[in-house]
Each structure stands twice: as structure tokens, then as C-alpha cells.
mmCIF file of N, CA and C in Angstrom:
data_model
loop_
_atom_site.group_PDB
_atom_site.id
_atom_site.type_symbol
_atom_site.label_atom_id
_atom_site.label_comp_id
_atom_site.label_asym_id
_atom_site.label_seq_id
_atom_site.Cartn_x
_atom_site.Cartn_y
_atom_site.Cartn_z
ATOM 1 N N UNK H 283 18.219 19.955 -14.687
ATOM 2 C CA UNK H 283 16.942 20.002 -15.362
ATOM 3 C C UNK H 283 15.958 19.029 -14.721
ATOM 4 N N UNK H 284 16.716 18.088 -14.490
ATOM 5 C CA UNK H 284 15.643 16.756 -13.852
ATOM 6 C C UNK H 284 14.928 17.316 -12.443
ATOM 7 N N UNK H 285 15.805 18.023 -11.792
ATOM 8 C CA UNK H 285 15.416 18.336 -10.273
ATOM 9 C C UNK H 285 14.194 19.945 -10.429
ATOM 10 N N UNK H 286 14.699 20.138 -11.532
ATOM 11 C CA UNK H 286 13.553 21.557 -11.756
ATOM 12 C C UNK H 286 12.280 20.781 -12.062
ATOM 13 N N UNK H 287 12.679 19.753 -13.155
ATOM 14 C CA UNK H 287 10.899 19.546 -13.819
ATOM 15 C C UNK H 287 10.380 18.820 -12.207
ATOM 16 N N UNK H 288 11.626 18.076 -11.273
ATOM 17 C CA UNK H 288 10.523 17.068 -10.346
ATOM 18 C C UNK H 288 9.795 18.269 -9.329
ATOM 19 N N UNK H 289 10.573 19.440 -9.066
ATOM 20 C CA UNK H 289 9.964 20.502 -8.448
ATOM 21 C C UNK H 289 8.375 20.835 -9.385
ATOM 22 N N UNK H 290 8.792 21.526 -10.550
ATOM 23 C CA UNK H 290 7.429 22.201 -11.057
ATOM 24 C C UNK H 290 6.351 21.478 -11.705
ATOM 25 N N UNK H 291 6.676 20.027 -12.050
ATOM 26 C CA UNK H 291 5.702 19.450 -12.157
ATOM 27 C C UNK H 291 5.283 18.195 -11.111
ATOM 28 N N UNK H 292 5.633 18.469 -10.026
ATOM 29 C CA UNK H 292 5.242 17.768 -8.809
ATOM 30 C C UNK H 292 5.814 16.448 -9.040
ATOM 31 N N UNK H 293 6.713 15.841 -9.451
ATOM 32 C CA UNK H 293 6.812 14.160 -9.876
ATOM 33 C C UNK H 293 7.200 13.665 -8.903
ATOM 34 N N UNK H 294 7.184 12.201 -8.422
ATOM 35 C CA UNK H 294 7.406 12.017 -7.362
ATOM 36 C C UNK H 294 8.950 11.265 -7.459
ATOM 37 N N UNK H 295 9.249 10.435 -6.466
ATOM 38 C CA UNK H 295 10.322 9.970 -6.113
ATOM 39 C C UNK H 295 11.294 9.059 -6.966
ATOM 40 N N UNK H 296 10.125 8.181 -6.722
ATOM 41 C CA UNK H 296 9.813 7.057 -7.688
ATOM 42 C C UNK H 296 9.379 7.469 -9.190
ATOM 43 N N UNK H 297 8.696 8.384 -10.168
ATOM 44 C CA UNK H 297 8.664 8.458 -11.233
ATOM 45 C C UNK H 297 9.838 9.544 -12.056
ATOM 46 N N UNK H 298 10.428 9.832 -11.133
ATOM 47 C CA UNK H 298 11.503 10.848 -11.786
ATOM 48 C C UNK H 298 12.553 10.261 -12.211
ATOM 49 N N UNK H 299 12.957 8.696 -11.523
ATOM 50 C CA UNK H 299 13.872 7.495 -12.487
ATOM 51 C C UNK H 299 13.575 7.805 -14.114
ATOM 52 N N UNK H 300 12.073 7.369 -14.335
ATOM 53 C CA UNK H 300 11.465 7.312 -15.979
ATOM 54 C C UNK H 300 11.556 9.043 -16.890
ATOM 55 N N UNK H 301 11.719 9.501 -15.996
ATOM 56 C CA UNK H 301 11.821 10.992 -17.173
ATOM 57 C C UNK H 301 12.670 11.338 -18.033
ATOM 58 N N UNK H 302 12.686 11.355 -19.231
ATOM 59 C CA UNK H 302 13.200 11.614 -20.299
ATOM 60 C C UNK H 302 13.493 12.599 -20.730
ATOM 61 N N UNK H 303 14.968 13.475 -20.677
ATOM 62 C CA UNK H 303 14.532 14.891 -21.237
ATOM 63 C C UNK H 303 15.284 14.898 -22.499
ATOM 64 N N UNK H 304 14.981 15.434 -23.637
ATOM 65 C CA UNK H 304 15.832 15.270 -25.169
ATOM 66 C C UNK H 304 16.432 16.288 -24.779
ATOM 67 N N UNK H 305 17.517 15.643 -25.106
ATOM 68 C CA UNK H 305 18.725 17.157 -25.809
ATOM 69 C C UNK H 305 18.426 17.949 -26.909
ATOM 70 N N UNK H 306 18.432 19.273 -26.568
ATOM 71 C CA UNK H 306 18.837 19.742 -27.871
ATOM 72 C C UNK H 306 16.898 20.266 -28.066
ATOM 73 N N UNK H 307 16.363 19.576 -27.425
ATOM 74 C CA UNK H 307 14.717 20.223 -27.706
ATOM 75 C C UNK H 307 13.863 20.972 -26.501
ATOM 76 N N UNK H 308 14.257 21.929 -26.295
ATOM 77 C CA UNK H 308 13.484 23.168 -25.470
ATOM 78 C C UNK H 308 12.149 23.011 -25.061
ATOM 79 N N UNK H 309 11.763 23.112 -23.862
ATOM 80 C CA UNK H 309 10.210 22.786 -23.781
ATOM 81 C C UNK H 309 9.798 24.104 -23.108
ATOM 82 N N UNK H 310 8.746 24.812 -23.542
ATOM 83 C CA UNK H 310 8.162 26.131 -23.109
ATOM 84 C C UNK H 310 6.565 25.546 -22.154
ATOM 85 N N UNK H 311 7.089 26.288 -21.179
ATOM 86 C CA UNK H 311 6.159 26.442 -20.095
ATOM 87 C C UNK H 311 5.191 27.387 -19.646
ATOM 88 N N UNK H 312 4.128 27.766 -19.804
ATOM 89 C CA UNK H 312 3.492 28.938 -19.481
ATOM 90 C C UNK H 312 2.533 28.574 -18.177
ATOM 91 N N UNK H 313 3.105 29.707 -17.939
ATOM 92 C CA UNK H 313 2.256 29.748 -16.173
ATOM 93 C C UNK H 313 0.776 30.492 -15.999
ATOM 94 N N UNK H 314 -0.111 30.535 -15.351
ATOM 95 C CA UNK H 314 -0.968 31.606 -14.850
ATOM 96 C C UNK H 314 -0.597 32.543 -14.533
ATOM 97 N N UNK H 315 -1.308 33.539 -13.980
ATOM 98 C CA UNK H 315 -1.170 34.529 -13.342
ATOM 99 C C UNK H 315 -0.690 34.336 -12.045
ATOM 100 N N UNK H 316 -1.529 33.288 -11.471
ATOM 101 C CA UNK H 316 -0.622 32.636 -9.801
ATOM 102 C C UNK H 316 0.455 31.733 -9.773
ATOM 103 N N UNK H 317 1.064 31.602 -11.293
ATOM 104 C CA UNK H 317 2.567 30.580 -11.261
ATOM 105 C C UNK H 317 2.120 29.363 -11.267
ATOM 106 N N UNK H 318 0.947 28.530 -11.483
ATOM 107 C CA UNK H 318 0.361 27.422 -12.164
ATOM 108 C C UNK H 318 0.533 26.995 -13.348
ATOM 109 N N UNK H 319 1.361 26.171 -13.477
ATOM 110 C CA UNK H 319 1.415 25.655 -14.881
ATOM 111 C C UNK H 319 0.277 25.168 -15.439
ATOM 112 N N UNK H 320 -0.137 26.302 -16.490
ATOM 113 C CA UNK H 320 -1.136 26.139 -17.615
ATOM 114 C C UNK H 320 -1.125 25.426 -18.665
ATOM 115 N N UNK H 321 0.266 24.730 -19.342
ATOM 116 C CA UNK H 321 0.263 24.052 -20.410
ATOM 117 C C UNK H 321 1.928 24.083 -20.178
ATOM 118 N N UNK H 322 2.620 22.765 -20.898
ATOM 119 C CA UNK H 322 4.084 22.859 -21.558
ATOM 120 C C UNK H 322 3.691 22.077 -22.627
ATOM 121 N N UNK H 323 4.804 22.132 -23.019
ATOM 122 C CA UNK H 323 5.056 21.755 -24.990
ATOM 123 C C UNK H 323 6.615 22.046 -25.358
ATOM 124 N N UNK H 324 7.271 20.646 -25.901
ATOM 125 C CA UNK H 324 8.483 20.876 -26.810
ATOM 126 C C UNK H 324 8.219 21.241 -27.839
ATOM 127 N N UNK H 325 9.316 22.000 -28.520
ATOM 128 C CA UNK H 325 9.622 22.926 -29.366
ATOM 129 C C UNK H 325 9.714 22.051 -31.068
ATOM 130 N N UNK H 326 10.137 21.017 -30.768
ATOM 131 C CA UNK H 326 10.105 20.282 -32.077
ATOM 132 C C UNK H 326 9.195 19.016 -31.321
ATOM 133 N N UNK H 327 8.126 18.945 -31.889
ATOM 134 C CA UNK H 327 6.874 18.121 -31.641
ATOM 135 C C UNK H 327 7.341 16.365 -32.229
ATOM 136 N N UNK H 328 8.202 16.480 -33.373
ATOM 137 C CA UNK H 328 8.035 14.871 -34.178
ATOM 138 C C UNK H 328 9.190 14.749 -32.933
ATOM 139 N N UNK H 329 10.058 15.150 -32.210
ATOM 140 C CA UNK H 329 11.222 14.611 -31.481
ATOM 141 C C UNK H 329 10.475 14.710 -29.711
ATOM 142 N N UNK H 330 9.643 14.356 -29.612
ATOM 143 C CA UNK H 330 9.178 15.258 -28.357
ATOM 144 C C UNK H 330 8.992 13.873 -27.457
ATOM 145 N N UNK H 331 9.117 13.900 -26.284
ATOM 146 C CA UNK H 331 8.569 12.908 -25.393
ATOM 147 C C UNK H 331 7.373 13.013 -24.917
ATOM 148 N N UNK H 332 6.940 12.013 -24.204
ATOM 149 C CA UNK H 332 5.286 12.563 -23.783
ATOM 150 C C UNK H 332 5.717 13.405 -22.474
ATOM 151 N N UNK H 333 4.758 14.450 -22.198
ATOM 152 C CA UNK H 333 4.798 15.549 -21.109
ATOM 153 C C UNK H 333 4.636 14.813 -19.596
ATOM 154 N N UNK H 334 4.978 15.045 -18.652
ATOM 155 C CA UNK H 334 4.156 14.842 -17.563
ATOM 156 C C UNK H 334 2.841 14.629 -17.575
ATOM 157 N N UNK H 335 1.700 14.364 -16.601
ATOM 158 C CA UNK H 335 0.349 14.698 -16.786
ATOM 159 C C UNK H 335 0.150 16.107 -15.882
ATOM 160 N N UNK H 336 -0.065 16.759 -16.375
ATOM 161 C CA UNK H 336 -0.304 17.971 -15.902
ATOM 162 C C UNK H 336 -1.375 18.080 -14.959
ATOM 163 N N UNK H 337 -2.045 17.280 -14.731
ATOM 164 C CA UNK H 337 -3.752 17.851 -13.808
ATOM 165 C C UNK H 337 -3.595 17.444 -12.672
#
């Protein structure tokens, strides 16, 4: 999971140590039409970590 999000949300070397992923809480990703991630969001919000920065 760690090596997918550092792929699709570009993270770098050095910040992919700090990423946090919860167990057990699903995060939905929606893409563009050209496979650009348009937005993500976990599934249970009060358990959620903060996202990447997306921009």
C-alpha cells in the first residue's frame, strides 16, 4: 500500500517514512478522465489521517 500511495500521489523519498495508513479504513480515490487524481477521502472521516497534499 505504501509503495502504491508513494507512486500515485507523487511522495517523495524522504516523506514516505511519515505516512500513515489506518487499518481497517479504505480510502477512495477518484481520478479524471486523464487518470489525475481529482480528490481522495477515507471512508470513516472521525478515524482518518490527514491526506497527502494533493496539488
Amino acid at each position: 500500500m505504501r509503495a502504491l500511495c508513494k507512486y500515485l500521489f507523487k511522495i517523495s523519498d524522504e516523506e514516505i517514512n511519515s505516512l500513515e495508513i489506518p487499518t481497517g479504513n479504505p480510502m477512495i480515490i477518484n481520478f479524471t478522465d486523464n487518470l489525475k487524481i481529482d480528490n481522495a477521502k477515507y471512508l470513516d472521516k472521525e478515524r482518518a489521517k490527514p491526506i497527502i497534499n494533493l496539488d
